XYZ file of C-alpha atoms in Angstrom:
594
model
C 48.499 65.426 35.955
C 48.469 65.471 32.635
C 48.689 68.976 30.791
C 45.694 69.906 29.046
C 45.709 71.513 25.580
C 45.579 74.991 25.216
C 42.102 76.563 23.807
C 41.005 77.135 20.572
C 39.925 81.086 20.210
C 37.249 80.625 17.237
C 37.195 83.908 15.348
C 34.511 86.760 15.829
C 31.280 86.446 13.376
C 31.625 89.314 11.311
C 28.471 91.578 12.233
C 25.755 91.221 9.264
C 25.864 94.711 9.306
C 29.452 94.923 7.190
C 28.492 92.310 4.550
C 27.022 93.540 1.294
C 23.491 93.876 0.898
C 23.509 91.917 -1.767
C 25.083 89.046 0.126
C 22.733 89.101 2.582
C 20.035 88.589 0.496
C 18.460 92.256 1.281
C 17.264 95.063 -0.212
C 19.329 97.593 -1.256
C 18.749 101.081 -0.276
C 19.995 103.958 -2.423
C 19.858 107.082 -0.521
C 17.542 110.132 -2.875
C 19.647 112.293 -4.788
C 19.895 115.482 -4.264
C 19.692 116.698 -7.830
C 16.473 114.598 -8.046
C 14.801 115.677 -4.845
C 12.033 118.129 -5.825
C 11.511 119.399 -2.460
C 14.321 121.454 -2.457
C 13.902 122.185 -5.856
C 10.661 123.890 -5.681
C 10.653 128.010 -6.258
C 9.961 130.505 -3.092
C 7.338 131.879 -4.650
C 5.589 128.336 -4.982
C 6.468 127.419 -1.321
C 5.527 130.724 0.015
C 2.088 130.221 -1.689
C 1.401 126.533 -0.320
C 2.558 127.866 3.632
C 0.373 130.776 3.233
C -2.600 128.637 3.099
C -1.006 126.137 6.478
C -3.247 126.975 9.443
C -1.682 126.484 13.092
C -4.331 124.106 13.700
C -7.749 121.593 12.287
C -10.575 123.103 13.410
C -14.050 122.553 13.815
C -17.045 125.132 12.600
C -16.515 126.552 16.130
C -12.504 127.359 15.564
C -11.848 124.630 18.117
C -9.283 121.590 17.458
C -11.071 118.616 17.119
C -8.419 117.066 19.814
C -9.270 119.641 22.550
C -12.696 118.347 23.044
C -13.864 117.285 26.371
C -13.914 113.667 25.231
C -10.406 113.699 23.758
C -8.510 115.944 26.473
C -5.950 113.574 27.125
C -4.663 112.561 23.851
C -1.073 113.617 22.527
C -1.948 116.579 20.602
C -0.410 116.566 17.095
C 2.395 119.022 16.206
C 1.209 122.784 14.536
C 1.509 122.722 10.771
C 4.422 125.166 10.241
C 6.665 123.525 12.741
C 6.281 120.076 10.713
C 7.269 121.647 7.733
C 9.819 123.513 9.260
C 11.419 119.897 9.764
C 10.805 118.490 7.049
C 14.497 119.314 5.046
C 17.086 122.193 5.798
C 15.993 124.070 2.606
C 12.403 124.504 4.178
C 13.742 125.377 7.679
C 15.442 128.388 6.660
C 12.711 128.939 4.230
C 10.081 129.257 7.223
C 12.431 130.894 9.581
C 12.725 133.736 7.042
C 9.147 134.644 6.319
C 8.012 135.959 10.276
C 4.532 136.567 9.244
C 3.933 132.085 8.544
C 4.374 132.089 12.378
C 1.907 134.406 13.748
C -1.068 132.075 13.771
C -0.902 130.245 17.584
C -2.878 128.496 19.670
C -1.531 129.464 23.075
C -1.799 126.083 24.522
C 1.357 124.988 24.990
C 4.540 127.066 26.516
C 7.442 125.349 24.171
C 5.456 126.037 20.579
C 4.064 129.356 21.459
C 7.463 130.848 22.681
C 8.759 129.225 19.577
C 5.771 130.594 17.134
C 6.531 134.387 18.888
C 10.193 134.053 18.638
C 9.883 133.005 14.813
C 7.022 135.805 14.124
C 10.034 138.159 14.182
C 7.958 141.653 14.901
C 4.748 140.352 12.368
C 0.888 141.007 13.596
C -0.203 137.918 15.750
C -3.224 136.179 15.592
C -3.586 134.509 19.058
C -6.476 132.071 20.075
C -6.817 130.785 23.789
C -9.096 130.561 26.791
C -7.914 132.936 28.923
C -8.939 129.736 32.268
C -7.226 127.275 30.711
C -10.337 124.803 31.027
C -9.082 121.683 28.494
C -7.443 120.644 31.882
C -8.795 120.535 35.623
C -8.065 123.681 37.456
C -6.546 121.895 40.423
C -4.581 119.099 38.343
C -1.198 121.365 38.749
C 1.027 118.749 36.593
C -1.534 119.458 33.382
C -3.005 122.529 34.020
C 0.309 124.579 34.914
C 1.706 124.421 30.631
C -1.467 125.804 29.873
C -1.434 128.619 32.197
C 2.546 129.354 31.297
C 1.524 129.253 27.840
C -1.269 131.871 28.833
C 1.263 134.720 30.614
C 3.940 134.028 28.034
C 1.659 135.346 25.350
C 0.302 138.189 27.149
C 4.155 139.606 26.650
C 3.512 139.680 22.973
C -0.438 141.685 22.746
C 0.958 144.881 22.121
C 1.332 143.304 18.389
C -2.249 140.945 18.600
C -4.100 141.589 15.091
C -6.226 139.218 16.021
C -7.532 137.820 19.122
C -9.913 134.768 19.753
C -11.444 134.517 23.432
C -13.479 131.342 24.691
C -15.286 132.610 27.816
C -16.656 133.011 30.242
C -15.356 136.035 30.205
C -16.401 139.679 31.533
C -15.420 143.370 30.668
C -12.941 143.472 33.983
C -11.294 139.950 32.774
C -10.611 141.586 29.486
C -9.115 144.695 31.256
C -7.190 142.902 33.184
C -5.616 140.804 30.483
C -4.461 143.884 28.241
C -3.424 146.412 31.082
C -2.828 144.792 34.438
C 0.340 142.853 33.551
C 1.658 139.113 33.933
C 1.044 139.013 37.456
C -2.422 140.056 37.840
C -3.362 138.097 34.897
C -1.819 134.882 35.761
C -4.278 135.352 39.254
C -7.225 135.297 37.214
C -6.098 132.501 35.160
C -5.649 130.655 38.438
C -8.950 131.840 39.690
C -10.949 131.594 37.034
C -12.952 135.089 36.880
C -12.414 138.729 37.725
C -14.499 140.919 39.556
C -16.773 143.170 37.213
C -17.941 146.303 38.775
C -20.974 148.264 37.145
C -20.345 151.002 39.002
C -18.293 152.767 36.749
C -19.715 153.607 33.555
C -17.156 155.379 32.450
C -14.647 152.373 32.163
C -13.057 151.272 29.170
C -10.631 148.693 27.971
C -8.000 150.029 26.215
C -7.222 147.037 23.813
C -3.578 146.678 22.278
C -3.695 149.386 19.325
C -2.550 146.845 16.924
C -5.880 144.775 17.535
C -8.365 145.381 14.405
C -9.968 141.435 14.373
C -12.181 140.522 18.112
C -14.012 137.161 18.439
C -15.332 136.932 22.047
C -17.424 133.753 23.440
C -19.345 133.873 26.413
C -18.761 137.620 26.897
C -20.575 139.973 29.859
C -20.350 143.352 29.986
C -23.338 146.204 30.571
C -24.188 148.787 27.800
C -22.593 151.775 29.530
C -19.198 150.172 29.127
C -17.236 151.344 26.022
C -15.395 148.189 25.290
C -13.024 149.060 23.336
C -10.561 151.732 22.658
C -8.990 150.802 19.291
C -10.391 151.062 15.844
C -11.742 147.376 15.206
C -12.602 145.979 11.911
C -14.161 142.706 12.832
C -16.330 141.890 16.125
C -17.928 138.567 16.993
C -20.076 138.321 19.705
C -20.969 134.422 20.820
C -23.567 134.689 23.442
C -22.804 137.552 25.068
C -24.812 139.330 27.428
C -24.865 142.971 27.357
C -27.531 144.102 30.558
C -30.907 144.336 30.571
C -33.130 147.264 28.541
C -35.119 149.985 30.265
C -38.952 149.501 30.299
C -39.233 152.009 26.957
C -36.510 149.965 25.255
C -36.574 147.307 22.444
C -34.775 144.136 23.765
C -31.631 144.471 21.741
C -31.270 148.238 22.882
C -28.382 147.347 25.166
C -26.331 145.403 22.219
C -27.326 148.031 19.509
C -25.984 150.374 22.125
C -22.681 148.272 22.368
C -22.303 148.564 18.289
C -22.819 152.104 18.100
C -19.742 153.092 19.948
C -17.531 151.156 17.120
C -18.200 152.850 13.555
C -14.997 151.279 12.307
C -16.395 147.553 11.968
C -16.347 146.341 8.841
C -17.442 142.676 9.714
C -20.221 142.174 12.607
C -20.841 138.490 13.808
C -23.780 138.415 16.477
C -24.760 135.205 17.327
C -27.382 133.654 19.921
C -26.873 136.713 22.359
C -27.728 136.217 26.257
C -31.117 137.650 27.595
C -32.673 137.418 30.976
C -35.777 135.615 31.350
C -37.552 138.224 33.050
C -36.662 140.292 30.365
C -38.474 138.007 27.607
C -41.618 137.880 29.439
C -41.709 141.923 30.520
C -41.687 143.243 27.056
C -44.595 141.675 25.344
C -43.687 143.789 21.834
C -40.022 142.804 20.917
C -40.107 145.610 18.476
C -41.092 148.629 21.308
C -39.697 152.330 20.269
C -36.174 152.508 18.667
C -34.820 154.542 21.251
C -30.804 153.556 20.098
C -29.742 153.479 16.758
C -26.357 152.533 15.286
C -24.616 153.847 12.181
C -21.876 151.431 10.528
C -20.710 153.613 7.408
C -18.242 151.061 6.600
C -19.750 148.116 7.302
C -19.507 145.140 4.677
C -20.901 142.027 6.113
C -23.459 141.334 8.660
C -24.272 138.074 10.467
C -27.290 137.726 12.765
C -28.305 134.638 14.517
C -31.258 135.098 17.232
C -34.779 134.515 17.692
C -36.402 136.918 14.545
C -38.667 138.882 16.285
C -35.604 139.985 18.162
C -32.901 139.502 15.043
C -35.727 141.998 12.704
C -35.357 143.999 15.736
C -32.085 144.692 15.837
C -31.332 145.143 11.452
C -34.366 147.618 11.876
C -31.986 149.668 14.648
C -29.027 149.498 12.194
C -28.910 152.231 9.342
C -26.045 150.102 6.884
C -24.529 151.180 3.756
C -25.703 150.149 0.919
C -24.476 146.165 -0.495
C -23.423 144.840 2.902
C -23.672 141.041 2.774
C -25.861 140.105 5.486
C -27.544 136.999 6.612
C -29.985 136.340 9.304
C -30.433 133.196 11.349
C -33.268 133.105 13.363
C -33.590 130.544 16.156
C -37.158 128.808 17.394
C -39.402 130.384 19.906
C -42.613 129.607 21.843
C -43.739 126.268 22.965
C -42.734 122.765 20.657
C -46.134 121.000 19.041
C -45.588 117.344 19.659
C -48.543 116.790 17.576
C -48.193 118.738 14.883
C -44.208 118.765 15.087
C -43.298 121.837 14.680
C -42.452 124.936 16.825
C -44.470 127.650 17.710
C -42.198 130.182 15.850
C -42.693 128.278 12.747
C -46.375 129.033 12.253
C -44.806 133.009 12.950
C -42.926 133.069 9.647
C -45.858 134.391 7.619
C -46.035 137.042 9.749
C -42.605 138.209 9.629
C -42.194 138.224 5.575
C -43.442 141.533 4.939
C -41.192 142.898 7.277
C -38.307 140.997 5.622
C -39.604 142.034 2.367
C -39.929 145.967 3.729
C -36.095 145.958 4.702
C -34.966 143.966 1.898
C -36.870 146.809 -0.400
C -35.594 149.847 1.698
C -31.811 148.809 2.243
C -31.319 146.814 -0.877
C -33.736 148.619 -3.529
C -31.613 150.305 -5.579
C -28.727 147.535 -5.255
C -31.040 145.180 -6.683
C -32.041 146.780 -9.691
C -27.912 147.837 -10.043
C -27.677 143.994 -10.551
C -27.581 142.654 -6.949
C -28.679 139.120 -5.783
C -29.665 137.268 -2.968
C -27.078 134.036 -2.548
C -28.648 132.317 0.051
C -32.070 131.793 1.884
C -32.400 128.894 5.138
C -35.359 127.463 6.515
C -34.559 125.254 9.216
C -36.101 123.380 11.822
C -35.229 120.539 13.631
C -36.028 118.296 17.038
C -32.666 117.908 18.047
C -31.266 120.261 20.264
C -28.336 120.869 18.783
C -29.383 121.809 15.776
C -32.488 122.904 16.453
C -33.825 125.948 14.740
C -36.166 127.965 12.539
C -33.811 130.175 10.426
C -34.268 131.755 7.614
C -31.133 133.372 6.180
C -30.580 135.746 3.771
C -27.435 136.640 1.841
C -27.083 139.284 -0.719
C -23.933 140.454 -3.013
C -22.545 143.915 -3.736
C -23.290 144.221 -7.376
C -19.920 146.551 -7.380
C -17.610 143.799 -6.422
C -17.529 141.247 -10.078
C -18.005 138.350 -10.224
C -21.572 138.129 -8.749
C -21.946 134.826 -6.644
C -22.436 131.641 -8.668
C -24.946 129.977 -6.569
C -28.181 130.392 -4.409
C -28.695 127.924 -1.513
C -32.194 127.328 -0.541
C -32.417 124.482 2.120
C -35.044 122.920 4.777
C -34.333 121.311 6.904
C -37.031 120.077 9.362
C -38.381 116.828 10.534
C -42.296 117.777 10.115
C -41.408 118.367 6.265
C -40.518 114.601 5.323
C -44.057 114.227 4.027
C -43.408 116.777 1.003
C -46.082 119.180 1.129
C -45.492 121.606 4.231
C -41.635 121.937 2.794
C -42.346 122.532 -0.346
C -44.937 125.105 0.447
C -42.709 127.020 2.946
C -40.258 127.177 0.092
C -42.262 128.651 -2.597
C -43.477 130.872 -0.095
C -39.961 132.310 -0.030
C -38.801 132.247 -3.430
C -40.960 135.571 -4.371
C -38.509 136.946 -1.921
C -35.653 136.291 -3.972
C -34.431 138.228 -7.364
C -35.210 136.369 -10.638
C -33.106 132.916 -10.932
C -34.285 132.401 -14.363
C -29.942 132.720 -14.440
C -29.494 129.177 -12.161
C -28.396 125.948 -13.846
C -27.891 123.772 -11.102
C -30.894 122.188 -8.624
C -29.894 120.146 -5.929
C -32.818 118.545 -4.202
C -33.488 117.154 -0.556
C -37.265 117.007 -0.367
C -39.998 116.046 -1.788
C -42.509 118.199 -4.182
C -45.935 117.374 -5.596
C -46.835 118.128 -9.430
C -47.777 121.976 -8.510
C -44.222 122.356 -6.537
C -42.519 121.048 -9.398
C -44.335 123.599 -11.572
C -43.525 126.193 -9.624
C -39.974 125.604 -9.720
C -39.541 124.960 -13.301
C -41.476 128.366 -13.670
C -38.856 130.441 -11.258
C -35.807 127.937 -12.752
C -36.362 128.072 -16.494
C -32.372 127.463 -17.394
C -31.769 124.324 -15.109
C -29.032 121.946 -17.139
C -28.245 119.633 -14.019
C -29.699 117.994 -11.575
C -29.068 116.541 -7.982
C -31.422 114.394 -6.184
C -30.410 113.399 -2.414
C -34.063 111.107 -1.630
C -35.317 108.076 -3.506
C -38.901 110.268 -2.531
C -37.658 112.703 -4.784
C -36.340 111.084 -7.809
C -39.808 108.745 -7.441
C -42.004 112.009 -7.538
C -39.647 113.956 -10.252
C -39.652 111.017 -12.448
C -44.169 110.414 -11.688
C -44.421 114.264 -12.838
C -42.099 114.258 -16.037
C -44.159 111.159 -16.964
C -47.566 112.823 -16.437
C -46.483 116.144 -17.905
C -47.312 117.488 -20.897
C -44.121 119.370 -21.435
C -41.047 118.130 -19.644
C -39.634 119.678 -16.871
C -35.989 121.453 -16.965
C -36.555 121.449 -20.669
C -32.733 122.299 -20.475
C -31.644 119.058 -18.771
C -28.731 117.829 -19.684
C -27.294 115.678 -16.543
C -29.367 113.865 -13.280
C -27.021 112.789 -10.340
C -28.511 110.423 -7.838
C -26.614 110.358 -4.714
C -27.463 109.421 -1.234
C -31.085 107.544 -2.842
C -30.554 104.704 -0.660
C -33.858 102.921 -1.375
C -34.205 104.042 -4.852
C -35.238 100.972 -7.114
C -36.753 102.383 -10.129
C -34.288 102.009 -12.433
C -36.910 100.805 -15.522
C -38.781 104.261 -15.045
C -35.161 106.179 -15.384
C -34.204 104.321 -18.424
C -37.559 105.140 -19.714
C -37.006 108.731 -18.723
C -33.296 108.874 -20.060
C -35.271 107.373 -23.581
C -37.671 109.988 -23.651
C -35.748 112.872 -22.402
C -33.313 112.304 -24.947
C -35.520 111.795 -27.147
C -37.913 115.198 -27.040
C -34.520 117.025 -26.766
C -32.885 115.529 -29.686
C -29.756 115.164 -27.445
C -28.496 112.260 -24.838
C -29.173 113.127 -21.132
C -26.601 111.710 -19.283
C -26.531 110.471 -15.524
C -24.674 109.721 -12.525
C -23.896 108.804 -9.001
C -21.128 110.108 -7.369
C -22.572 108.593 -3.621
C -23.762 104.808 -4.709
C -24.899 103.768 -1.671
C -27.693 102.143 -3.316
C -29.173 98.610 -0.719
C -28.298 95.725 -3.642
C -26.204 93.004 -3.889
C -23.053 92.818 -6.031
C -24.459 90.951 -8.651
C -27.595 93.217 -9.096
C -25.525 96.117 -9.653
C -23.623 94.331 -12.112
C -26.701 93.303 -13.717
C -27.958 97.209 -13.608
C -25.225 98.523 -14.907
C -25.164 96.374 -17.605
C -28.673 96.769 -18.785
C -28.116 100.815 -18.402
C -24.715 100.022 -20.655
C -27.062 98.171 -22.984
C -29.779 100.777 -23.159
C -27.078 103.237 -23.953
C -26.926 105.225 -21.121
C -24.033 104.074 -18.907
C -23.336 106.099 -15.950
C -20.922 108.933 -16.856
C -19.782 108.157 -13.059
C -20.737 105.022 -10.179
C -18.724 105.855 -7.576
C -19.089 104.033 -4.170
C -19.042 106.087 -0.440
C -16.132 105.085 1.685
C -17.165 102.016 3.339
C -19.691 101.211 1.659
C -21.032 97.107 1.915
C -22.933 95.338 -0.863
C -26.380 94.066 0.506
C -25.972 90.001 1.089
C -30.056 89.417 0.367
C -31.454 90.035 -2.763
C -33.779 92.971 -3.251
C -36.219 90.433 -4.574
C -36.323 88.380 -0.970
C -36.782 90.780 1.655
C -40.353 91.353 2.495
C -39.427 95.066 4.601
C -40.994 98.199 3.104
C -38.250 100.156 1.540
C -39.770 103.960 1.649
C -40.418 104.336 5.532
C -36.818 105.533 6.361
C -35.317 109.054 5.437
C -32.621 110.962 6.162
C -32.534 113.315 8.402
C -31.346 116.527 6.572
C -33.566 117.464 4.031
C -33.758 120.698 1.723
C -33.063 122.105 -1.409
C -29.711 123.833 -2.855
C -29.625 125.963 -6.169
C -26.686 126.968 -8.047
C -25.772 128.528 -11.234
């Protein structure tokens, strides 16, 4: 047989990876240099300004993550703040690991980061916020629900240095007690079980909170009024529907929660907000307001914030003797039966009622602050169908004239469904405004609702410096521009800039050139205008063609700036036969500022 010939070995292909870049017809990457990096470059003092400001976690108005919801339970939650930037170069790592007190704001929801966040906090004052049941995952799902509970007991190691504490119920005096004195064992049982066993049968009973805790902010929270609920001198309390027992038969409704506040003359912050009340206890005491049997004193109390029905909220400020220039603001939700005719709530046609009484506090605690130089910053009238944000508040904030600069705004809003037709809003806010110190001091008038020529008047008469103003409803720039027109005298004879933004079906763009004309006119000066929110319904080419003609007339927009996602209209204005003015939003009000 004849021999065949021996094989060829072809030689290895070089890898790609060892030829040139440039051979290969790629892009060459130059690592940054160091001398040119300006992350490590950046001073300590800068860096520990920026981390100061880093929160743990995004939160809602609630404190809550938006990716804990019920909805979004099973997402992969994102990593805290300070741990990303602890990562993000070797400079920064042993910049964070340095400064404890950037770790000591934790969400005890997950074992590995809040060991970490402790360990890191050196021997700094914790702020720790958790549900003590661990409800973002099913009790009985062990796999998911055991981290959570781990998380739980690990913290409980580290409350003897809690600052701060943040509770979301349900949770009762003995569940408290039980989670600052009983130890890991008997607290990782009523994790697991969900609730502890509350006995009213000793009045006496305290709970002897970690002596480092000054901050409290409780949700769902049951207790009864004999029980002193704390041992250590708090600063800051929030109550989130809590239910404190039911009064005696002489007793105002809110005697068992004015009762609660009296045994802590420390606070300097009070949050109350939609507190629990049995039903049979609404309909026994016809007269919210009964005898003050309790009364609290809160020397050194410096903000106040009240959100309940008003007969009971009045109720409860009228049991309270404050120092003078607390900050307070009262939220009052609706009561009574809805009017499906009329639209409104029974509570609302109540209001009237309950002025002078506002009026008769507002004299006797903030009399002599007011004519020291003190100012109400905000006053709410709300009401709304939907149930989550229904309510009838009115809310009331006012400054300590001792504490410079005064506040540069005052918020009046309404917000309420039976208002869109102009009138009843502007008529329940001019009711108010006596209530408020002289704003002849505002400049700035932001505007949700509709007013007829008398409203306007009354305005310009409280706001005779107004130099800008905002305009959220095409109702509202129609009706301001009808009045100007028909005026004698202009209005805001001070106007110097009009923003429309959010005027959806605003179309009278002839009438506001006329208006810029004259304005600028009778004031010997250009009045300028803007829209920061042009979500105006036209096409492309008819907002070229209006800007143009405004460009023209000589009073191009000082800004036109469109809302994220915002689509041009693909029919002409001029072709659709619809009515443009039936549709409104649904938040309407009014907003002053200075």
């Amino acid at each position: 047989m004849a021999e065949l010939p021996p094989l060829k070995k072809k030689p290895r292909a070089k890898k790609a990876a060892t030829k040139p870049a440039a051979k290969r017809n790629l892009p060459v990457k130059h690592a940054v240099d160091p001398a040119l990096c300006f992350v490590k470059r950046l001073p300590a003092e800068i860096l520990l300004e920026i981390f100061t400001y880093c929160k743990y976690f995004d939160t809602d108005a609630s404190r809550t993550p938006w990716w804990v919801r019920s909805y979004v339970r099973d997402i992969d939650r994102p990593w805290p703040t300070m741990l990303c930037l602890s990562h993000v170069c070797q400079a920064w790592r042993h910049f964070t690991h340095t400064h404890g007190y950037l770790w000591t704001e934790i969400l005890v929801d997950n074992l590995k980061w809040t060991q970490l966040y402790i360990k890191y906090s050196s021997r700094s004052p914790l702020h720790l916020s958790f549900d003590p049941f661990a409800q973002r995952c099913p009790i009985d799902d062990g796999a998911k629900s055991a981290p959570h509970f781990r998380a739980a007991t690990r913290a409980i190691k580290a409350l003897d240095r809690v600052r701060e504490l943040d509770i979301c119920g349900p949770v009762n005096a003995d569940a408290l007690s039980i989670l600052f004195t009983a130890g890991e064992k008997c607290a990782t049982t009523m994790f697991r079980q969900g609730f502890a066993t509350f006995n009213p049968d000793n009045p006496g009973a305290f709970i002897p909170a970690p002596k480092a805790l000054r901050i409290l902010s409780l949700q769902n929270f049951e207790t009864n009024r004999h029980m002193r609920l704390f041992h250590s001198p708090l600063t800051s309390l929030t109550l989130t529907k809590a239910f404190v027992g039911s009064p005696d038969d002489s007793e105002r409704l809110v005697s068992p929660l004015v009762e609660i506040i009296r045994q802590m003359p420390t606070l300097e912050h009070l949050d109350v907000t939609s507190p629990i009340y049995e039903p049979e206890d609404l309909d026994a005491l016809d007269n919210p307001r009964g005898p003050h049997t309790t009364r609290a004193f809160l020397p050194n109390l410096k903000s106040l914030y009240l959100h309940d029905e008003l007969p009971q909220a009045l109720s409860f400020i009228e049991s309270l003797e404050l120092p003078p220039n607390v900050k307070f603001t009262l939220v009052s939700e609706p009561w009574g039966e809805y009017d499906d005719e009329e639209m409104m709530h029974e509570s609302a046609r109540e209001v009237p009622s309950h002025d002078p009484r506002l009026r008769a506090f507002f004299d006797a605690q903030y009399g002599e602050a007011s004519k020291a130089g003190s100012r109400f910053t905000r006053l709410n009238i709300m009401d709304s169908q939907e149930p989550e944000n229904s309510a009838l508040a009115i809310a009331v904030e006012l400054a300590d004239p001792s504490t410079p600069p005064l506040p540069e705004s005052v918020l009046l809003t309404l917000d309420c469904e039976m208002y869109v037709g102009g009138a009843g809003g502007s008529k329940a806010v001019l009711r108010h405004l006596p209530l408020l110190p002289p704003l002849d001091g505002v400049r700035n008038l932001e505007l949700y609702i509709r007013l007829d020529e008398a409203g306007w008047r009354e305005l310009c008469r409280s706001l005779t410096a107004i130099t800008r103003l905002t305009v959220h409803t095409a109702q509202a720039a129609q009706s301001f521009l009808r009045v100007d027109k028909a005026s004698e005298r202009p209005l805001f004879p001070h106007l110097e800039c009009v923003t429309l933004d959010g005027c959806i079906f605003f179309e009278e763009w002839d009438e506001l050139l006329a208006f810029l004309r004259r304005r600028s006119s009778d004031a010997g000066r250009t009045i300028q205008w803007q829209s920061t929110s042009a979500d105006f319904k036209h096409t492309r080419e008819e907002e070229k063609e209006l800007l143009d003609k405004m460009e023209r007339g000589g009073f191009a927009p000082l800004k036109w700036c469109r809302p994220e996602f915002f689509n041009y209209e693909t029919v002409s204005a001029k072709d659709k036969n619809a009515a443009r003015f039936g549709a409104l939003p649904i938040r309407t009000g009014i907003a002053l500022g200075r």
